[in-house]
């Protein structure tokens, strides 16, 4: 059973500029991305995923990641990270001056093929030079595992499959594994079952959770994760997000909604909600769609009432 000793502090990994913008129909100009990332940092977010060094043919929205990094502050309390699927991506990441990198594997073979064009075992082989270079350049490597509760091609995924890949990534040198519910199908019961298996072998201090909010389960799932001792949560400003290789999957849980919930529970994040809503409003003004964050909508409605 989960214990109810909730953490006093949660570290938020803001993934909107990567997971969010990789999935938008339009590619935003570098300046808009950089202004967005700076606004996120001003809101108090200290772990920001700023882009990915993947094939520009596969994800054109991220093709300008080197340019984005060239315009980010070099001396900042904020760690700016990027996805690196292979040696080529890692070399570009190092040249761009990233603060941290992340490799991304899957617990589903089919998703691995669709997302990174190789099997799970081959993906681990492709990550090996990433770890070697990371060591040489003193960079920490985060590991993602996708489809931890469901796969768009295979359906339900067994917790044991998630555990195997997570352990492999930790053994290779990841300092933290982010468990991704890529298609947002998991419920709190699934989250409990998954963590009951994972936590038998991996301590909660090495885990983060990454929920897409397709079925509106993300906040409830986060609460279950916190009850299991996990205190790192991935989220995206305004609820940006999705995966180009997981059709029908919606945005990440909105950072505003996570911060509002945690504030109400007396759990600190260091994030200023008002400044964050301003940052999200700024980016959504460049996208032709409204944010999905309920907290953001409530904040903006309240502001309009006061005007
Ligand atoms: P591939 O075609 O198997 O790679 O792609 P390859 O090694 O055969 O190379 C083919 C071409 O790609 C070559 O170019 C390479 O140079 C180039 P060509 O000679 O044909 O002109 N290439 C690269 N170019 C730039 N950067 C690179 C790179 N690597 C090869 N790093 C690859 C393999 C992984 C590159 C490809 O499948 C890819 O880019 N996939 C995109 C994956 C992606 O970004 N998915 C979304 C992020 S994951 C996600 O959203 C899930 C997550 O949020 C967690 C969750 O929600 O579950 C993290
Ligand atoms: Mg994701």
Coordinates of C-alpha atoms and ligand atoms in Angstrom, one line a residue:
X1 CA 0.0 0.0 0.0
X2 CA 1.2 3.6 -0.6
X3 CA 2.3 5.5 2.4
X4 CA 0.8 9.0 2.9
X5 CA 4.0 10.8 3.8
X6 CA 4.0 13.3 1.0
X7 CA 7.2 15.1 0.1
X8 CA 7.6 18.7 1.3
X9 CA 9.1 19.7 -2.0
X10 CA 8.6 18.7 -5.6
X11 CA 11.0 19.3 -8.4
X12 CA 9.2 20.1 -11.6
X13 CA 10.8 19.3 -15.0
X14 CA 9.3 21.7 -17.5
X15 CA 9.0 20.0 -20.9
X16 CA 6.7 22.4 -22.8
X17 CA 9.4 23.8 -25.0
X18 CA 10.3 20.3 -26.1
X19 CA 7.5 17.8 -25.6
X20 CA 5.0 20.7 -26.3
X21 CA 6.5 22.4 -29.3
X22 CA 7.6 19.2 -31.0
X23 CA 3.9 18.4 -31.5
X24 CA 2.6 21.7 -32.8
X25 CA 1.6 22.0 -36.5
X26 CA 3.7 25.2 -36.8
X27 CA 7.4 25.6 -36.0
X28 CA 7.8 28.7 -33.9
X29 CA 10.7 31.1 -34.6
X30 CA 13.8 30.7 -32.4
X31 CA 13.3 34.1 -30.7
X32 CA 9.7 33.1 -29.6
X33 CA 11.1 29.8 -28.2
X34 CA 13.9 31.6 -26.4
X35 CA 11.6 34.2 -24.9
X36 CA 9.3 31.4 -23.7
X37 CA 12.1 29.5 -22.1
X38 CA 13.4 32.7 -20.4
X39 CA 9.9 33.4 -19.1
X40 CA 9.6 29.9 -17.7
X41 CA 12.9 30.4 -15.9
X42 CA 11.7 33.7 -14.5
X43 CA 8.6 31.9 -13.2
X44 CA 11.0 29.9 -11.0
X45 CA 11.3 26.7 -13.1
X46 CA 14.9 25.4 -12.7
X47 CA 14.8 22.3 -14.9
X48 CA 13.8 23.1 -18.4
X49 CA 13.9 20.8 -21.4
X50 CA 14.7 23.2 -24.2
X51 CA 14.7 21.0 -27.3
X52 CA 15.9 17.8 -28.9
X53 CA 18.8 16.7 -31.2
X54 CA 16.8 14.3 -33.3
X55 CA 16.5 14.0 -37.1
X56 CA 15.1 17.2 -38.6
X57 CA 13.2 14.9 -41.1
X58 CA 11.4 13.2 -38.3
X59 CA 10.7 16.2 -36.1
X60 CA 11.2 19.4 -38.0
X61 CA 9.8 21.5 -35.1
X62 CA 13.0 20.8 -33.2
X63 CA 15.5 21.3 -36.0
X64 CA 16.6 24.7 -34.6
X65 CA 17.5 23.4 -31.1
X66 CA 21.2 24.4 -31.5
X67 CA 20.1 28.0 -32.3
X68 CA 17.8 28.0 -29.3
X69 CA 20.7 26.9 -27.0
X70 CA 23.0 29.6 -28.5
X71 CA 20.6 32.2 -27.2
X72 CA 20.0 30.8 -23.7
X73 CA 21.9 32.3 -20.7
X74 CA 25.1 30.4 -20.0
X75 CA 25.3 31.3 -16.3
X76 CA 21.9 30.4 -14.8
X77 CA 20.6 28.5 -11.9
X78 CA 18.4 26.8 -14.4
X79 CA 19.5 23.5 -16.1
X80 CA 18.6 23.5 -19.8
X81 CA 18.4 20.0 -21.2
X82 CA 17.8 18.3 -24.5
X83 CA 16.9 14.8 -25.9
X84 CA 19.7 12.9 -27.5
X85 CA 18.8 9.6 -29.2
X86 CA 22.2 8.6 -30.5
X87 CA 25.9 9.7 -30.9
X88 CA 25.1 12.2 -33.6
X89 CA 22.5 13.9 -31.4
X90 CA 24.9 13.9 -28.5
X91 CA 27.7 15.5 -30.5
X92 CA 25.3 18.3 -31.5
X93 CA 24.1 18.7 -27.9
X94 CA 27.7 19.1 -26.7
X95 CA 28.5 21.6 -29.4
X96 CA 25.4 23.5 -28.4
X97 CA 26.4 23.7 -24.8
X98 CA 23.6 21.8 -23.2
X99 CA 23.4 21.5 -19.4
X100 CA 22.1 18.0 -19.4
X101 CA 20.8 15.4 -21.8
X102 CA 18.1 12.7 -21.9
X103 CA 17.9 9.4 -23.7
X104 CA 14.5 8.0 -24.5
X105 CA 13.6 4.3 -24.7
X106 CA 10.2 2.6 -24.6
X107 CA 8.7 -0.4 -22.7
X108 CA 6.9 -1.3 -26.0
X109 CA 8.7 -2.8 -29.0
X110 CA 6.2 -1.4 -31.5
X111 CA 6.5 2.1 -30.1
X112 CA 10.3 1.9 -30.1
X113 CA 10.2 1.1 -33.8
X114 CA 7.7 3.9 -34.6
X115 CA 9.5 6.5 -32.4
X116 CA 13.2 5.9 -32.9
X117 CA 13.2 3.4 -35.8
X118 CA 14.8 0.5 -33.9
X119 CA 14.1 -2.2 -31.3
X120 CA 14.4 -1.6 -27.5
X121 CA 17.7 -3.6 -27.5
X122 CA 19.1 -1.6 -30.4
X123 CA 18.1 1.7 -28.8
X124 CA 20.2 0.8 -25.7
X125 CA 23.2 0.1 -28.0
X126 CA 22.7 3.4 -29.7
X127 CA 22.7 5.1 -26.3
X128 CA 26.1 3.7 -25.3
X129 CA 28.2 6.4 -27.0
X130 CA 25.9 9.0 -25.5
X131 CA 26.9 7.8 -22.0
X132 CA 30.6 7.7 -23.0
X133 CA 30.5 11.3 -24.3
X134 CA 28.4 12.4 -21.3
X135 CA 31.1 11.1 -18.9
X136 CA 33.8 12.8 -20.9
X137 CA 31.9 16.1 -20.8
X138 CA 30.7 15.8 -17.2
X139 CA 27.0 15.8 -18.3
X140 CA 24.2 14.1 -16.4
X141 CA 22.0 11.7 -18.4
X142 CA 18.3 11.4 -17.7
X143 CA 16.4 8.4 -19.1
X144 CA 12.8 8.3 -20.3
X145 CA 10.8 5.1 -20.6
X146 CA 7.7 5.6 -22.8
X147 CA 4.4 3.7 -22.8
X148 CA 4.7 2.7 -19.2
X149 CA 1.0 1.9 -18.9
X150 CA -0.2 1.7 -22.4
X151 CA 1.0 1.7 -26.0
X152 CA -0.9 3.0 -29.0
X153 CA 0.1 -0.1 -31.0
X154 CA 0.2 -2.9 -28.3
X155 CA -2.3 -1.8 -25.7
X156 CA -1.6 -2.6 -22.0
X157 CA 2.1 -2.9 -21.1
X158 CA 3.2 -5.1 -18.2
X159 CA 5.1 -3.4 -15.3
X160 CA 7.9 -6.0 -15.6
X161 CA 8.7 -4.7 -19.1
X162 CA 9.0 -1.1 -17.7
X163 CA 11.2 -2.3 -14.9
X164 CA 13.6 -4.1 -17.3
X165 CA 14.2 -1.1 -19.5
X166 CA 14.4 1.3 -16.5
X167 CA 17.0 -0.9 -14.8
X168 CA 19.0 -1.2 -18.1
X169 CA 19.0 2.6 -18.4
X170 CA 20.1 3.1 -14.7
X171 CA 22.8 0.5 -15.2
X172 CA 24.1 2.4 -18.2
X173 CA 24.4 5.5 -16.1
X174 CA 21.1 7.5 -16.0
X175 CA 20.7 9.4 -12.8
X176 CA 16.9 9.4 -13.0
X177 CA 14.2 7.6 -14.9
X178 CA 11.2 9.4 -16.0
X179 CA 8.2 7.1 -16.4
X180 CA 6.1 8.2 -19.3
X181 CA 2.5 7.6 -19.8
X182 CA 2.8 8.6 -23.4
X183 CA -0.8 8.2 -24.3
X184 CA -2.3 9.1 -21.0
X185 CA -4.4 6.0 -20.6
X186 CA -3.3 5.1 -17.1
X187 CA -5.5 5.5 -14.0
X188 CA -4.5 5.8 -10.4
X189 CA -4.9 2.0 -10.0
X190 CA -2.5 1.4 -12.9
X191 CA -0.1 3.9 -11.4
X192 CA -0.2 2.1 -8.1
X193 CA 0.4 -1.3 -9.8
X194 CA 3.2 0.0 -11.9
X195 CA 5.0 1.6 -9.0
X196 CA 4.4 -1.4 -6.7
X197 CA 6.6 -3.4 -9.2
X198 CA 9.2 -0.7 -10.0
X199 CA 9.8 0.3 -6.4
X200 CA 10.7 -3.3 -5.4
X201 CA 14.0 -2.7 -7.3
X202 CA 14.4 1.0 -7.9
X203 CA 14.3 3.7 -5.1
X204 CA 11.8 6.5 -5.5
X205 CA 14.7 9.0 -5.4
X206 CA 15.7 7.7 -8.9
X207 CA 12.3 8.1 -10.4
X208 CA 10.2 10.9 -12.0
X209 CA 6.7 10.7 -13.5
X210 CA 5.7 12.1 -16.9
X211 CA 1.9 12.0 -17.5
X212 CA 0.1 13.0 -20.6
X213 CA -3.4 14.0 -19.7
X214 CA -5.4 12.4 -22.5
X215 CA -8.1 11.0 -20.2
X216 CA -7.8 13.6 -17.5
X217 CA -6.0 11.2 -15.1
X218 CA -2.7 13.0 -14.7
X219 CA -3.2 14.9 -11.5
X220 CA -4.7 11.8 -9.8
X221 CA -1.8 9.7 -11.0
X222 CA 0.7 12.3 -9.8
X223 CA -0.9 12.2 -6.3
X224 CA -0.4 8.4 -6.3
X225 CA 3.2 8.8 -7.3
X226 CA 3.8 11.3 -4.5
X227 CA 2.2 8.9 -2.1
X228 CA 4.8 6.4 -3.2
X229 CA 7.7 8.8 -2.4
X230 CA 8.4 10.2 -5.9
X231 CA 9.1 13.9 -5.9
X232 CA 10.0 14.8 -9.5
X233 CA 7.2 15.6 -11.8
X234 CA 7.4 16.4 -15.6
X235 CA 4.8 18.9 -16.9
X236 CA 4.3 21.4 -19.7
X237 CA 3.3 25.0 -19.5
X238 CA -0.4 25.5 -20.3
X239 CA -0.7 21.7 -21.1
X240 CA 1.4 21.8 -24.2
X241 CA 2.6 18.5 -25.5
X242 CA 2.1 15.2 -27.2
X243 CA 4.1 12.7 -29.1
X244 CA 4.2 12.8 -32.9
X245 CA 4.4 9.0 -32.9
X246 CA 1.5 8.4 -30.6
X247 CA -1.6 9.5 -32.5
X248 CA -4.5 10.7 -30.2
X249 CA -2.2 11.4 -27.3
X250 CA -2.9 14.8 -25.8
X251 CA -0.7 17.3 -24.0
X252 CA 1.4 16.8 -20.9
X253 CA -0.3 17.6 -17.6
X254 CA -0.2 21.4 -17.3
X255 CA 2.5 22.9 -15.1
X256 CA -0.1 25.4 -13.8
X257 CA -2.4 22.6 -12.7
X258 CA 0.4 20.7 -10.9
X259 CA 1.6 23.9 -9.2
X260 CA -1.9 24.8 -8.1
X261 CA -2.5 21.3 -6.7
X262 CA 0.9 21.3 -4.9
X263 CA 0.4 24.8 -3.5
X264 CA -2.9 23.7 -2.1
X265 CA -1.3 20.7 -0.4
X266 CA 1.5 22.8 1.1
X267 CA 4.2 21.2 -1.1
X268 CA 6.7 23.7 -2.4
X269 CA 7.8 23.9 -6.1
X270 CA 9.5 27.3 -6.2
X271 CA 7.3 28.3 -9.1
X272 CA 5.3 31.5 -9.1
X273 CA 1.9 30.7 -10.6
X274 CA 1.1 34.2 -11.8
X275 CA 4.4 34.6 -13.7
X276 CA 4.0 31.1 -15.1
X277 CA 0.5 31.9 -16.5
X278 CA 2.0 35.0 -18.1
X279 CA 4.7 32.8 -19.8
X280 CA 2.1 30.3 -21.0
X281 CA -0.2 33.1 -22.3
X282 CA 2.8 34.4 -24.3
X283 CA 3.5 31.1 -26.1
X284 CA -0.2 30.3 -26.7
X285 CA -0.6 33.7 -28.4
X286 CA 1.7 32.3 -31.0
X287 CA -0.1 29.0 -31.5
X288 CA -3.5 28.9 -33.0
X289 CA -5.2 27.1 -30.2
X290 CA -6.1 27.8 -26.5
X291 CA -4.2 26.2 -23.6
X292 CA -5.7 23.1 -22.0
X293 CA -4.8 24.1 -18.4
X294 CA -7.8 24.5 -16.2
X295 CA -5.9 26.5 -13.7
X296 CA -4.7 28.9 -16.4
X297 CA -8.2 29.4 -17.7
X298 CA -9.4 30.1 -14.2
X299 CA -6.6 32.6 -13.6
X300 CA -7.2 34.4 -16.8
X301 CA -11.0 34.5 -16.2
X302 CA -10.4 36.0 -12.8
X303 CA -8.0 38.6 -14.2
X304 CA -10.6 39.6 -16.9
X305 CA -13.3 39.9 -14.1
X306 CA -11.0 42.3 -12.2
X307 CA -10.2 44.5 -15.2
Ligands
LIG1 P1 17.2 6.6 -38.3 O1 16.6 7.0 -39.6 O2 17.0 5.2 -37.8 O3 18.7 7.0 -38.1 O4 16.6 7.6 -37.2 P2 20.0 6.7 -39.0 O5 21.1 6.5 -38.0 O6 19.7 5.5 -39.9 O7 20.2 8.0 -39.9 C1 19.3 8.4 -40.9 C2 19.5 9.9 -41.2 O8 19.1 10.6 -40.0 C3 20.9 10.3 -41.5 O9 20.8 11.4 -42.4 C4 21.5 10.7 -40.2 O10 22.5 11.6 -40.3 C5 20.3 11.4 -39.6 P3 21.0 11.2 -44.0 O11 22.4 10.6 -44.2 O12 19.9 10.3 -44.4 O13 20.8 12.6 -44.5 N1 20.3 11.4 -38.1 C6 20.2 12.5 -37.4 N2 20.1 13.8 -37.7 C7 20.1 14.7 -36.7 N3 20.2 14.4 -35.4 C8 20.3 13.1 -35.0 C9 20.3 12.1 -36.0 N4 20.5 10.8 -36.0 C10 20.4 10.3 -37.3 N5 20.4 12.7 -33.7 C11 16.4 8.7 -35.1 C12 16.8 7.4 -35.8 C13 16.3 8.5 -33.6 C14 17.4 9.8 -35.4 C15 15.0 9.1 -35.6 O14 14.1 8.0 -35.5 C16 14.4 10.3 -34.9 O15 14.9 11.4 -35.0 N6 13.2 10.1 -34.3 C17 12.5 11.2 -33.6 C18 12.2 10.7 -32.2 C19 11.5 11.8 -31.5 O16 12.0 12.9 -31.4 N7 10.3 11.5 -30.9 C20 9.6 12.4 -30.0 C21 10.4 12.5 -28.7 S1 10.1 11.2 -27.6 C22 8.7 11.6 -26.7 O17 8.0 12.5 -27.0 C23 8.3 10.7 -25.5 C24 8.7 11.4 -24.2 O18 8.1 12.7 -24.1 C25 8.2 10.5 -23.0 C26 6.8 10.1 -23.1 O19 5.9 10.9 -23.2 O20 6.6 8.9 -23.1 C27 10.2 11.6 -24.1
LIG2 MG1 6.0 13.0 -23.4

